[in-house]
Coordinates of C-alpha atoms and ligand atoms in Angstrom, one line a residue:
M7 CA 0.0 0.0 0.0
T8 CA 1.6 3.2 -1.1
T9 CA -1.0 5.8 -0.1
E10 CA -1.2 7.5 3.3
P11 CA -3.6 5.7 5.7
S12 CA -7.0 7.2 5.9
R13 CA -8.1 9.5 8.6
L14 CA -11.6 10.4 9.8
E15 CA -13.0 13.5 11.4
V16 CA -16.3 13.6 13.2
R17 CA -17.8 16.9 14.3
S18 CA -20.8 17.3 16.6
L19 CA -22.5 14.2 15.3
T20 CA -26.0 13.6 16.8
K21 CA -28.3 10.7 16.2
S22 CA -31.6 10.3 18.1
F23 CA -34.0 7.4 18.3
Y24 CA -37.6 8.4 19.1
G25 CA -36.4 11.8 20.3
V26 CA -33.8 10.6 22.6
P27 CA -30.2 11.1 21.5
A28 CA -28.1 7.9 21.4
I29 CA -25.1 10.0 20.5
D30 CA -25.0 13.8 21.2
S31 CA -22.7 16.3 19.6
V32 CA -19.9 13.8 19.4
D33 CA -16.5 14.9 18.1
F34 CA -14.1 12.0 17.3
D35 CA -10.9 11.8 15.3
L36 CA -9.2 8.7 13.9
R37 CA -5.7 9.4 12.8
G38 CA -4.3 7.5 9.8
G39 CA -2.7 4.3 10.8
E40 CA -3.8 4.2 14.4
I41 CA -5.8 1.7 16.5
H42 CA -8.4 3.9 18.3
G43 CA -10.2 2.3 21.1
L44 CA -13.9 3.4 21.6
L45 CA -15.1 2.6 25.2
G46 CA -18.2 3.1 27.1
E47 CA -20.8 1.4 29.2
N48 CA -23.6 -0.5 27.6
G49 CA -25.9 1.9 25.9
A50 CA -23.2 4.7 25.8
G51 CA -23.7 5.1 22.1
K52 CA -20.7 3.2 20.7
S53 CA -22.6 1.1 18.2
T54 CA -24.7 4.0 17.1
L55 CA -21.6 6.1 16.4
C56 CA -20.1 3.2 14.4
S57 CA -23.3 2.6 12.5
V58 CA -23.4 6.3 11.5
L59 CA -19.9 6.0 10.3
S60 CA -20.5 2.9 8.3
G61 CA -23.5 4.4 6.6
L62 CA -26.1 2.3 8.3
Y63 CA -27.8 5.3 10.1
R64 CA -27.9 8.8 8.9
P65 CA -27.0 11.4 11.5
D66 CA -29.5 14.1 12.5
T67 CA -26.8 16.7 12.5
G68 CA -23.0 16.9 12.3
T69 CA -20.3 16.1 9.7
V70 CA -18.0 13.3 8.9
S71 CA -14.9 13.9 6.8
I72 CA -12.4 11.4 5.3
D73 CA -8.9 12.9 4.7
G74 CA -10.3 16.3 5.0
S75 CA -13.3 16.0 2.6
P76 CA -16.8 16.0 3.9
V77 CA -18.7 12.8 3.1
Q78 CA -22.3 11.9 3.4
F79 CA -23.3 8.2 3.3
R80 CA -26.7 7.0 2.0
S81 CA -25.9 3.4 2.7
P82 CA -23.3 1.0 3.9
H83 CA -22.4 0.4 0.3
D84 CA -21.8 4.1 0.0
A85 CA -19.5 4.1 3.0
A86 CA -17.6 1.0 1.6
Q87 CA -17.0 3.0 -1.6
H88 CA -15.3 5.6 0.6
G89 CA -13.1 3.0 2.2
I90 CA -15.0 2.4 5.5
G91 CA -15.8 -1.1 6.5
M92 CA -17.6 -2.2 9.7
V93 CA -17.8 -5.6 11.4
Y94 CA -21.0 -5.6 13.4
Q95 CA -21.5 -7.2 16.8
H96 CA -24.0 -9.6 15.2
F97 CA -22.6 -11.2 12.2
R98 CA -24.5 -10.9 8.9
L99 CA -23.5 -14.0 7.1
V100 CA -25.6 -16.5 5.2
D101 CA -25.2 -19.8 7.0
S102 CA -25.7 -22.1 4.1
F103 CA -23.3 -20.3 1.7
T104 CA -19.6 -20.8 1.6
V105 CA -17.0 -18.4 2.9
A106 CA -16.2 -17.2 -0.6
Q107 CA -19.8 -16.9 -1.6
N108 CA -20.5 -14.8 1.4
I109 CA -17.5 -12.5 0.8
V110 CA -18.5 -11.8 -2.9
L111 CA -22.2 -11.6 -2.0
G112 CA -23.6 -8.2 -3.0
L113 CA -20.6 -7.1 -5.0
R114 CA -21.6 -5.3 -8.1
R115 CA -20.8 -6.6 -11.6
G116 CA -17.2 -5.6 -12.6
T117 CA -15.9 -5.8 -9.1
R118 CA -17.1 -9.4 -8.7
P119 CA -14.6 -12.3 -9.4
K120 CA -15.5 -14.1 -12.6
S121 CA -16.1 -17.5 -11.1
I122 CA -16.5 -19.0 -7.7
R123 CA -13.1 -20.7 -8.1
Q124 CA -11.5 -17.4 -8.7
A125 CA -13.3 -15.9 -5.7
E126 CA -12.0 -18.9 -3.5
S127 CA -8.5 -18.3 -4.6
M128 CA -8.6 -14.5 -4.1
V129 CA -10.1 -15.0 -0.7
G130 CA -7.4 -17.5 0.1
D131 CA -4.8 -15.1 -0.8
L132 CA -6.2 -12.3 1.2
A133 CA -6.6 -14.6 4.2
D134 CA -2.9 -15.5 4.0
E135 CA -1.9 -12.0 3.6
Y136 CA -3.6 -10.8 6.7
G137 CA -3.3 -14.0 8.9
L138 CA -7.1 -14.4 9.0
H139 CA -7.0 -18.1 8.2
V140 CA -10.3 -19.7 7.1
D141 CA -11.1 -22.2 4.5
P142 CA -12.8 -20.4 1.5
T143 CA -14.9 -23.4 0.6
A144 CA -16.2 -24.1 4.0
R145 CA -19.9 -23.3 4.8
I146 CA -20.6 -20.7 7.4
W147 CA -22.5 -23.1 9.7
Q148 CA -19.4 -25.3 9.9
L149 CA -17.3 -22.4 11.3
S150 CA -16.6 -21.4 14.8
V151 CA -17.6 -17.9 16.0
G152 CA -14.0 -16.8 15.6
E153 CA -13.8 -18.1 12.1
Q154 CA -17.1 -16.4 11.2
Q155 CA -15.6 -13.1 12.4
R156 CA -12.6 -13.5 10.2
V157 CA -15.0 -13.9 7.3
E158 CA -16.6 -10.6 8.2
I159 CA -13.3 -8.9 8.3
L160 CA -12.1 -10.5 5.1
K161 CA -15.4 -9.3 3.5
Q162 CA -14.5 -5.7 4.3
L163 CA -10.9 -6.0 3.3
F164 CA -12.0 -7.5 0.0
R165 CA -14.1 -4.4 -0.7
G166 CA -11.0 -2.3 -0.1
A167 CA -11.8 -1.0 3.4
Q168 CA -9.1 1.4 4.5
I169 CA -10.8 2.2 7.8
L170 CA -12.0 -0.8 9.7
I171 CA -14.5 -0.4 12.5
L172 CA -14.8 -3.5 14.8
D173 CA -17.8 -3.4 17.1
E174 CA -16.9 -5.4 20.3
P175 CA -15.0 -7.9 18.3
T176 CA -13.7 -9.8 21.4
A177 CA -17.1 -10.1 23.1
V178 CA -17.7 -13.3 21.4
L179 CA -14.2 -14.7 21.3
A180 CA -12.3 -17.2 23.4
P181 CA -9.0 -15.9 24.7
Q182 CA -6.8 -17.7 22.2
E183 CA -9.0 -16.3 19.4
T184 CA -8.6 -12.9 20.8
D185 CA -4.9 -13.0 20.6
R186 CA -5.2 -14.1 16.9
L187 CA -7.5 -11.3 16.2
F188 CA -5.2 -8.7 17.6
E189 CA -2.3 -10.1 15.6
A190 CA -4.5 -9.7 12.5
V191 CA -5.3 -6.2 13.6
S192 CA -1.7 -5.2 13.9
T193 CA -1.1 -6.7 10.4
M194 CA -3.8 -4.5 9.1
V195 CA -2.3 -1.4 10.7
G196 CA 1.1 -2.4 9.3
K197 CA -0.4 -2.5 5.9
G198 CA -1.8 1.0 6.1
H199 CA -5.2 0.6 7.5
S200 CA -6.7 2.6 10.4
V201 CA -8.8 0.8 13.0
V202 CA -11.6 1.7 15.4
L203 CA -11.8 -0.9 18.1
V204 CA -15.0 -0.9 20.1
S205 CA -14.6 -2.5 23.5
H206 CA -15.6 -2.3 27.1
K207 CA -12.7 -4.4 28.3
M208 CA -10.0 -2.3 29.9
A209 CA -7.1 -4.7 29.5
E210 CA -7.3 -5.2 25.8
T211 CA -7.8 -1.5 25.2
M212 CA -4.8 -0.6 27.2
Q213 CA -2.7 -3.2 25.6
Y214 CA -3.6 -2.8 21.9
T215 CA -4.7 0.7 21.2
D216 CA -2.8 3.9 20.4
R217 CA -5.4 6.3 21.6
L218 CA -8.8 5.9 23.2
T219 CA -12.1 7.8 23.3
V220 CA -14.7 7.2 26.1
L221 CA -18.4 7.7 25.3
Q222 CA -20.6 8.3 28.3
R223 CA -24.4 8.6 27.8
G224 CA -23.9 9.5 24.2
R225 CA -21.3 12.2 24.8
N226 CA -17.6 12.1 24.2
A227 CA -16.2 12.0 27.8
G228 CA -12.6 12.4 26.6
T229 CA -9.9 11.2 24.2
A230 CA -6.4 10.3 25.4
D231 CA -3.2 8.7 24.4
T232 CA -3.4 5.2 25.7
A233 CA 0.2 5.2 26.9
N234 CA -0.4 8.2 29.1
S235 CA -3.5 6.9 30.7
T236 CA -4.1 4.6 33.6
P237 CA -7.0 2.1 33.8
A238 CA -8.2 4.2 36.7
D239 CA -8.4 7.3 34.5
V240 CA -10.3 5.5 31.9
A241 CA -12.7 3.9 34.4
K242 CA -13.4 7.3 35.7
M243 CA -14.2 8.6 32.2
M244 CA -16.5 5.6 31.6
F245 CA -18.4 5.5 34.8
G246 CA -18.1 9.1 36.0
D247 CA -16.4 10.1 39.3
S248 CA -18.0 9.6 42.7
R249 CA -21.0 11.7 41.9
A250 CA -23.3 8.8 42.5
A251 CA -21.8 8.1 46.0
D252 CA -22.7 11.7 47.0
R253 CA -26.4 11.4 46.4
R254 CA -26.8 7.8 47.8
E255 CA -30.0 6.6 49.2
V256 CA -30.0 7.7 52.8
T257 CA -32.9 5.9 54.2
T258 CA -31.6 3.5 56.8
A259 CA -32.1 -0.1 56.2
A260 CA -34.4 -2.1 58.4
D261 CA -32.5 -4.2 60.7
V262 CA -30.6 -6.8 58.7
G263 CA -32.0 -10.2 59.6
E264 CA -31.9 -13.8 58.6
T265 CA -30.5 -15.0 55.3
V266 CA -33.3 -15.3 52.6
L267 CA -31.1 -16.2 49.6
S268 CA -28.0 -18.1 49.7
L269 CA -25.7 -19.3 46.9
S270 CA -22.8 -21.6 47.4
D271 CA -20.3 -22.3 44.6
V272 CA -23.0 -22.0 42.0
C273 CA -21.9 -22.9 38.5
V274 CA -24.1 -22.4 35.5
T275 CA -23.7 -23.4 31.9
G276 CA -24.5 -20.9 29.1
D277 CA -26.4 -21.5 25.9
S278 CA -23.2 -22.2 24.1
G279 CA -22.4 -25.1 26.4
L280 CA -19.5 -23.1 28.0
A281 CA -19.4 -22.0 31.7
A282 CA -21.3 -18.8 32.1
V283 CA -21.1 -18.6 35.9
T284 CA -18.3 -20.1 38.0
D285 CA -18.4 -20.5 41.7
A286 CA -20.8 -17.8 42.7
S287 CA -21.2 -17.7 46.5
F288 CA -23.0 -14.9 48.3
E289 CA -26.1 -14.3 50.4
V290 CA -28.9 -11.8 50.8
R291 CA -30.5 -11.1 54.2
R292 CA -33.7 -9.6 55.2
G293 CA -33.6 -5.8 55.2
Q294 CA -30.8 -5.8 52.6
V295 CA -30.5 -4.8 49.0
V296 CA -27.6 -6.5 47.3
G297 CA -26.8 -5.0 43.9
V298 CA -24.8 -6.8 41.3
A299 CA -22.9 -4.4 39.0
G300 CA -21.4 -5.5 35.7
V301 CA -21.3 -5.0 32.1
A302 CA -23.9 -7.1 30.3
G303 CA -22.8 -10.5 29.0
N304 CA -20.7 -11.4 32.1
G305 CA -23.0 -14.2 33.2
Q306 CA -25.7 -12.0 34.9
R307 CA -28.5 -13.4 32.8
E308 CA -27.5 -17.0 33.4
L309 CA -27.1 -16.4 37.0
Q310 CA -30.5 -14.8 37.3
E311 CA -32.2 -17.6 35.4
A312 CA -30.4 -20.1 37.6
I313 CA -31.6 -18.4 40.8
A314 CA -35.2 -18.2 39.4
G315 CA -35.1 -21.9 38.5
L316 CA -35.3 -21.3 34.8
R317 CA -31.8 -22.6 34.0
P318 CA -30.2 -25.7 35.7
I319 CA -27.5 -25.2 38.3
A320 CA -24.6 -27.3 37.1
S321 CA -23.0 -27.5 40.5
G322 CA -23.2 -25.8 43.8
S323 CA -26.3 -25.1 45.8
L324 CA -29.1 -22.5 46.1
E325 CA -31.4 -21.9 49.1
V326 CA -34.4 -19.6 49.1
A327 CA -35.6 -18.8 52.6
G328 CA -34.1 -21.9 54.0
T329 CA -35.4 -24.3 51.3
D330 CA -33.1 -25.9 49.0
C331 CA -34.0 -24.9 45.5
T332 CA -31.0 -26.1 43.7
K333 CA -33.2 -28.4 41.5
T334 CA -36.7 -27.4 42.1
G335 CA -37.2 -25.3 39.0
P336 CA -39.3 -22.1 38.7
K337 CA -42.3 -23.2 40.7
G338 CA -40.0 -24.4 43.4
S339 CA -38.2 -21.1 43.9
A340 CA -41.4 -19.1 43.8
K341 CA -43.1 -21.4 46.3
A342 CA -40.0 -21.1 48.7
G343 CA -40.5 -17.3 48.6
L344 CA -38.7 -15.9 45.6
A345 CA -40.3 -13.1 43.5
F346 CA -38.7 -12.5 40.1
V347 CA -38.8 -9.4 37.9
P348 CA -37.0 -10.6 34.8
E349 CA -34.9 -8.7 32.3
D350 CA -36.9 -9.8 29.3
R351 CA -40.2 -8.5 30.4
L352 CA -42.3 -9.5 27.5
G353 CA -40.6 -12.9 27.0
V354 CA -40.4 -14.3 30.4
G355 CA -42.4 -12.0 32.6
L356 CA -45.6 -11.8 30.7
A357 CA -47.7 -13.5 28.0
P358 CA -47.7 -10.6 25.5
G359 CA -50.7 -11.7 23.6
L360 CA -53.0 -11.9 26.7
P361 CA -54.7 -9.0 28.4
L362 CA -53.4 -7.5 31.6
E363 CA -56.0 -9.3 33.8
H364 CA -54.8 -12.8 32.7
N365 CA -51.2 -11.7 33.1
M366 CA -51.9 -10.5 36.6
A367 CA -53.3 -13.9 37.5
L368 CA -50.7 -15.8 35.6
K369 CA -49.0 -17.2 38.8
N370 CA -52.1 -18.0 40.8
H371 CA -54.8 -18.7 38.2
D372 CA -55.1 -22.2 39.6
R373 CA -55.9 -21.1 43.1
S374 CA -58.9 -19.6 44.9
P375 CA -60.2 -17.0 44.4
H376 CA -59.2 -16.9 40.7
S377 CA -60.5 -20.3 40.0
R378 CA -62.8 -22.8 41.7
F379 CA -63.0 -26.4 40.7
G380 CA -60.8 -25.6 37.6
V381 CA -63.1 -22.8 36.4
L382 CA -61.6 -19.4 36.1
S383 CA -63.4 -16.6 37.8
S384 CA -63.0 -13.5 35.6
S385 CA -64.6 -11.2 38.1
A386 CA -62.2 -12.3 40.8
I387 CA -59.3 -11.8 38.4
A388 CA -60.6 -8.4 37.4
K389 CA -60.9 -7.4 41.0
T390 CA -57.3 -8.4 41.7
T391 CA -56.1 -6.6 38.6
K392 CA -57.9 -3.4 39.6
R393 CA -56.3 -3.5 43.0
L394 CA -52.8 -4.0 41.6
V395 CA -53.3 -1.4 38.9
E396 CA -54.3 1.1 41.5
A397 CA -51.6 0.3 44.0
F398 CA -48.9 0.5 41.5
D399 CA -50.3 3.2 39.2
V400 CA -50.2 1.2 36.1
R401 CA -51.6 3.3 33.3
G402 CA -52.5 2.9 29.6
N403 CA -54.4 -0.4 30.0
R404 CA -57.8 -0.9 28.7
R405 CA -59.8 -4.0 29.5
G406 CA -59.1 -6.8 27.2
M407 CA -56.2 -5.1 25.5
R408 CA -53.1 -7.3 25.0
V409 CA -50.2 -6.2 27.2
S410 CA -47.7 -6.1 24.3
L411 CA -49.4 -2.7 23.4
M412 CA -48.6 -1.2 26.8
S413 CA -45.6 1.0 27.4
G414 CA -42.4 -0.3 29.0
G415 CA -42.8 1.7 32.3
N416 CA -46.3 0.4 32.7
L417 CA -45.5 -3.2 32.0
Q418 CA -42.6 -3.0 34.4
K419 CA -44.9 -1.7 37.1
A420 CA -47.5 -4.3 36.3
I421 CA -44.9 -7.1 36.7
L422 CA -43.7 -5.6 39.9
A423 CA -47.3 -5.4 41.1
R424 CA -47.9 -9.0 40.4
E425 CA -44.6 -10.2 41.8
L426 CA -44.7 -8.1 44.9
T427 CA -48.1 -9.0 46.1
E428 CA -47.4 -12.6 46.3
G429 CA -46.1 -13.6 49.8
H430 CA -42.4 -13.6 49.1
D431 CA -39.3 -13.2 51.2
V432 CA -36.8 -12.2 48.6
L433 CA -37.0 -10.2 45.3
L434 CA -34.8 -10.8 42.4
A435 CA -35.0 -7.9 40.0
A436 CA -33.0 -7.8 36.7
A437 CA -32.3 -4.5 35.0
P438 CA -35.6 -3.2 36.6
T439 CA -35.5 0.3 35.2
R440 CA -34.0 -0.4 31.8
G441 CA -35.8 1.4 29.1
L442 CA -38.0 3.4 31.5
D443 CA -38.5 7.2 31.5
M444 CA -37.2 8.9 34.6
A445 CA -40.5 9.1 36.5
A446 CA -41.3 5.4 36.0
A447 CA -37.7 4.5 36.9
E448 CA -38.0 6.4 40.1
A449 CA -41.3 4.7 40.9
V450 CA -39.8 1.3 40.4
R451 CA -36.7 2.0 42.5
A452 CA -39.0 3.3 45.3
H453 CA -40.9 0.0 45.2
I454 CA -37.7 -1.9 45.5
V455 CA -36.4 0.1 48.4
D456 CA -39.8 -0.4 50.0
E457 CA -39.1 -4.0 49.9
R458 CA -36.1 -3.7 52.1
A459 CA -37.9 -1.5 54.5
A460 CA -40.6 -4.2 54.7
G461 CA -37.9 -6.6 56.0
R462 CA -37.5 -8.7 52.8
G463 CA -34.2 -9.3 50.9
V464 CA -33.6 -7.8 47.4
L465 CA -31.1 -8.9 44.9
V466 CA -30.8 -6.5 42.0
F467 CA -28.8 -6.6 38.8
S468 CA -28.2 -3.5 36.8
E469 CA -25.8 -2.2 34.3
D470 CA -26.4 1.2 35.6
L471 CA -23.7 1.6 38.1
D472 CA -25.3 4.8 39.6
E473 CA -28.5 2.9 40.2
I474 CA -26.7 0.0 41.8
I475 CA -24.7 2.4 44.1
H476 CA -27.9 4.4 44.8
M477 CA -29.9 1.5 46.1
S478 CA -27.5 -1.2 47.5
D479 CA -26.3 -2.1 50.9
V480 CA -23.9 -4.5 49.4
V481 CA -22.4 -4.2 45.9
L482 CA -21.0 -7.3 44.1
V483 CA -19.3 -7.0 40.9
M484 CA -19.5 -9.6 38.2
F485 CA -17.0 -10.2 35.5
K486 CA -16.6 -13.2 33.2
G487 CA -19.0 -15.3 35.2
Q488 CA -17.4 -14.6 38.5
I489 CA -18.1 -12.4 41.5
V490 CA -14.9 -10.5 41.4
G491 CA -15.6 -7.9 44.1
S492 CA -17.8 -7.3 47.1
F493 CA -18.2 -4.0 48.9
T494 CA -20.3 -2.8 51.8
R495 CA -21.6 0.8 52.0
E496 CA -18.6 1.6 54.1
S497 CA -16.0 0.0 52.0
L498 CA -17.5 1.1 48.7
D499 CA -15.0 2.6 46.2
V500 CA -16.7 3.6 42.9
D501 CA -13.4 3.7 41.0
A502 CA -12.6 0.1 42.1
V503 CA -16.0 -1.1 41.1
G504 CA -15.5 0.5 37.7
L505 CA -12.2 -1.2 37.3
L506 CA -13.5 -4.6 38.3
M507 CA -16.3 -4.2 35.8
T508 CA -13.8 -3.9 33.1
G509 CA -11.6 -6.8 34.2
S510 CA -8.8 -4.7 35.8
D511 CA -7.4 -5.3 39.2
P512 CA -7.9 -2.3 41.3
T513 CA -5.3 -3.3 43.9
V514 CA -2.6 -2.8 41.3
V515 CA -3.5 0.7 40.4
S516 CA -5.3 2.0 43.5
P517 CA -3.0 4.7 45.0
S518 CA -4.7 4.2 48.4
G519 CA -3.5 0.6 48.7
S520 CA -5.6 -2.3 49.8
S521 CA -8.0 -1.0 52.3
I522 CA -10.7 -2.1 49.8
E523 CA -12.6 -5.3 50.7
I524 CA -12.1 -7.2 47.5
D525 CA -11.7 -10.9 47.2
L526 CA -9.2 -11.3 44.3
T527 CA -8.4 -14.9 45.1
E528 CA -11.2 -15.7 42.7
A529 CA -9.7 -13.5 39.9
P530 CA -11.3 -14.4 36.5
D531 CA -9.9 -17.5 35.1
E532 CA -8.9 -16.8 31.5
T533 CA -9.6 -20.4 30.5
L534 CA -12.7 -21.7 31.9
D535 CA -12.5 -25.4 31.7
V536 CA -15.5 -26.8 29.8
A537 CA -14.8 -30.3 30.9
T538 CA -15.4 -29.6 34.5
I539 CA -18.8 -28.3 33.9
S540 CA -21.3 -31.1 33.6
T541 CA -23.5 -30.9 30.6
A542 CA -26.7 -30.0 32.4
E543 CA -29.8 -30.3 30.3
E544 CA -31.0 -27.1 28.8
A545 CA -33.4 -24.9 30.6
T546 CA -37.0 -25.5 30.0
A547 CA -38.1 -21.9 30.1
Ligands
ADP25 N1 -32.2 1.2 16.6 C1 -32.5 1.7 17.7 N2 -33.7 2.1 18.0 C2 -33.9 2.7 19.2 N3 -33.0 3.0 20.1 C3 -31.7 2.6 19.9 C4 -31.4 2.0 18.6 N4 -30.1 1.8 18.7 C5 -29.6 2.2 19.8 N5 -30.6 2.7 20.6 C6 -30.5 3.3 21.8 O1 -29.3 4.2 21.9 C7 -28.6 4.2 23.0 C8 -27.1 3.8 22.6 O2 -27.2 2.5 22.2 P1 -25.9 1.8 21.5 O3 -25.3 2.7 20.5 O4 -26.2 0.5 21.0 O5 -24.8 1.7 22.8 P2 -23.5 0.9 23.0 O6 -23.1 0.2 21.7 O7 -22.5 1.8 23.5 O8 -23.9 -0.2 24.0 C9 -29.3 3.1 23.9 O9 -30.0 3.8 24.8 C10 -30.1 2.4 23.0 O10 -31.2 1.9 23.6
MG26 MG1 -22.9 -1.7 21.2

């Protein structure tokens, strides 16, 4: 490659969805030939920024220039013509086609190889050149995730991409595959490409990038030379400083009482058959909110499902209010005293096609007063619904209307209403305020805090660190399937939590030394041993 590497300038780029900005007046520069890390919590706007740069979305306002010339993309094809190629988080390959077929798919006449044989040999050469090894004649369904990703990268290189945007490429990779990916990335840079690397993992960003930019809530929170930054600086940019700690919930907890949820060495297998949760041990007591912080995809969903009995516990044990619920399934946990407000509200929490009344009675439709001798009593169900709707201020429902038409905030309140009026001892709430507007979020948080005041235990998972800190008496941090940190209100160190969330070891960088109560003896194991996890049968949910 003889030309100068391409550079990119982004000025005050804004893109909103339904009136809410996903990115807000973002400035961003990619220098020619650099690897530029793009970091930020989930929902910070990373993918949106990349999708604008790759022509998938059109910005509301702002400008993008390549090598000093303003560009406007009407489509990803258009962006590709300008030398920008993106590898999306979710691959876009045709499973039944071969590697070479996928790579030439969509190419226009003239740029397309003359035959599939020629395509295969060109793809093979390109793969060798960049160290992205994959068999051009293999079908996509035969490939590992890492190989599929290589196909996506090759597809962009084949189209002449000078600027490569990789959206969380390592999220789906095993550690060895990650190393190989970064070898290929450094080959790309050596050959004159410029790379945007989206990530929320601290270690790889610090190790492989030249510069980094942090997005926080859609805004650029800062750009820095990687070599001049510490993980603590970057975590601060990602998660904010200790603002959240200042406005913490001041209501004093009811007296902390007996244990109502107890996990001991719980291991859970994920959908891919790999370990999703390893040796999780902790407890929740009456009068206590335990919050689990972590970036999504670190085993939280699997752990929630295991606690709710929706996913088998591969090893270890679970007790709900003194009853062993390791193997009892969802009915067992509920009966023992667990209320569950799931993350996937429509999928797990509700029957979307049914009206609210039926959903409110979903868990106790087979009991009096809702049914007698196997016959549903619609008047009793309507009465229960009316009571719950009033108590939890659920709006926008009309009698008989299916719940999938209700707004997120009202659905969430409806689920809370149903779960919290059962006689339970412990509430498990997953991402309870995600997608809610501020008023609805506040209302939901207030209900959760009320639970504690009423002497029940609460286990809450959220990606919103502020929210976790705001509500919790004990903060746990989850990373790569393990509980990597545990803090009480007194020992809480927001910076350390941020570091742990991104896989860094705060004891290494914390200037204040080791006064923090963190158990690092269970530091994340890079190579989870699949063989040690029994192949539990899949969840029946
Ligand atoms: N297609 C879309 N429709 C509506 N909202 C969206 C869409 N894509 C992203 N968002 C919202 O924009 C915000 C930023 O999302 P995203 O760019 O995916 O963040 P990140 O990649 O940093 O996790 C989030 O609040 C998300 O819900
Ligand atoms: Mg994203």
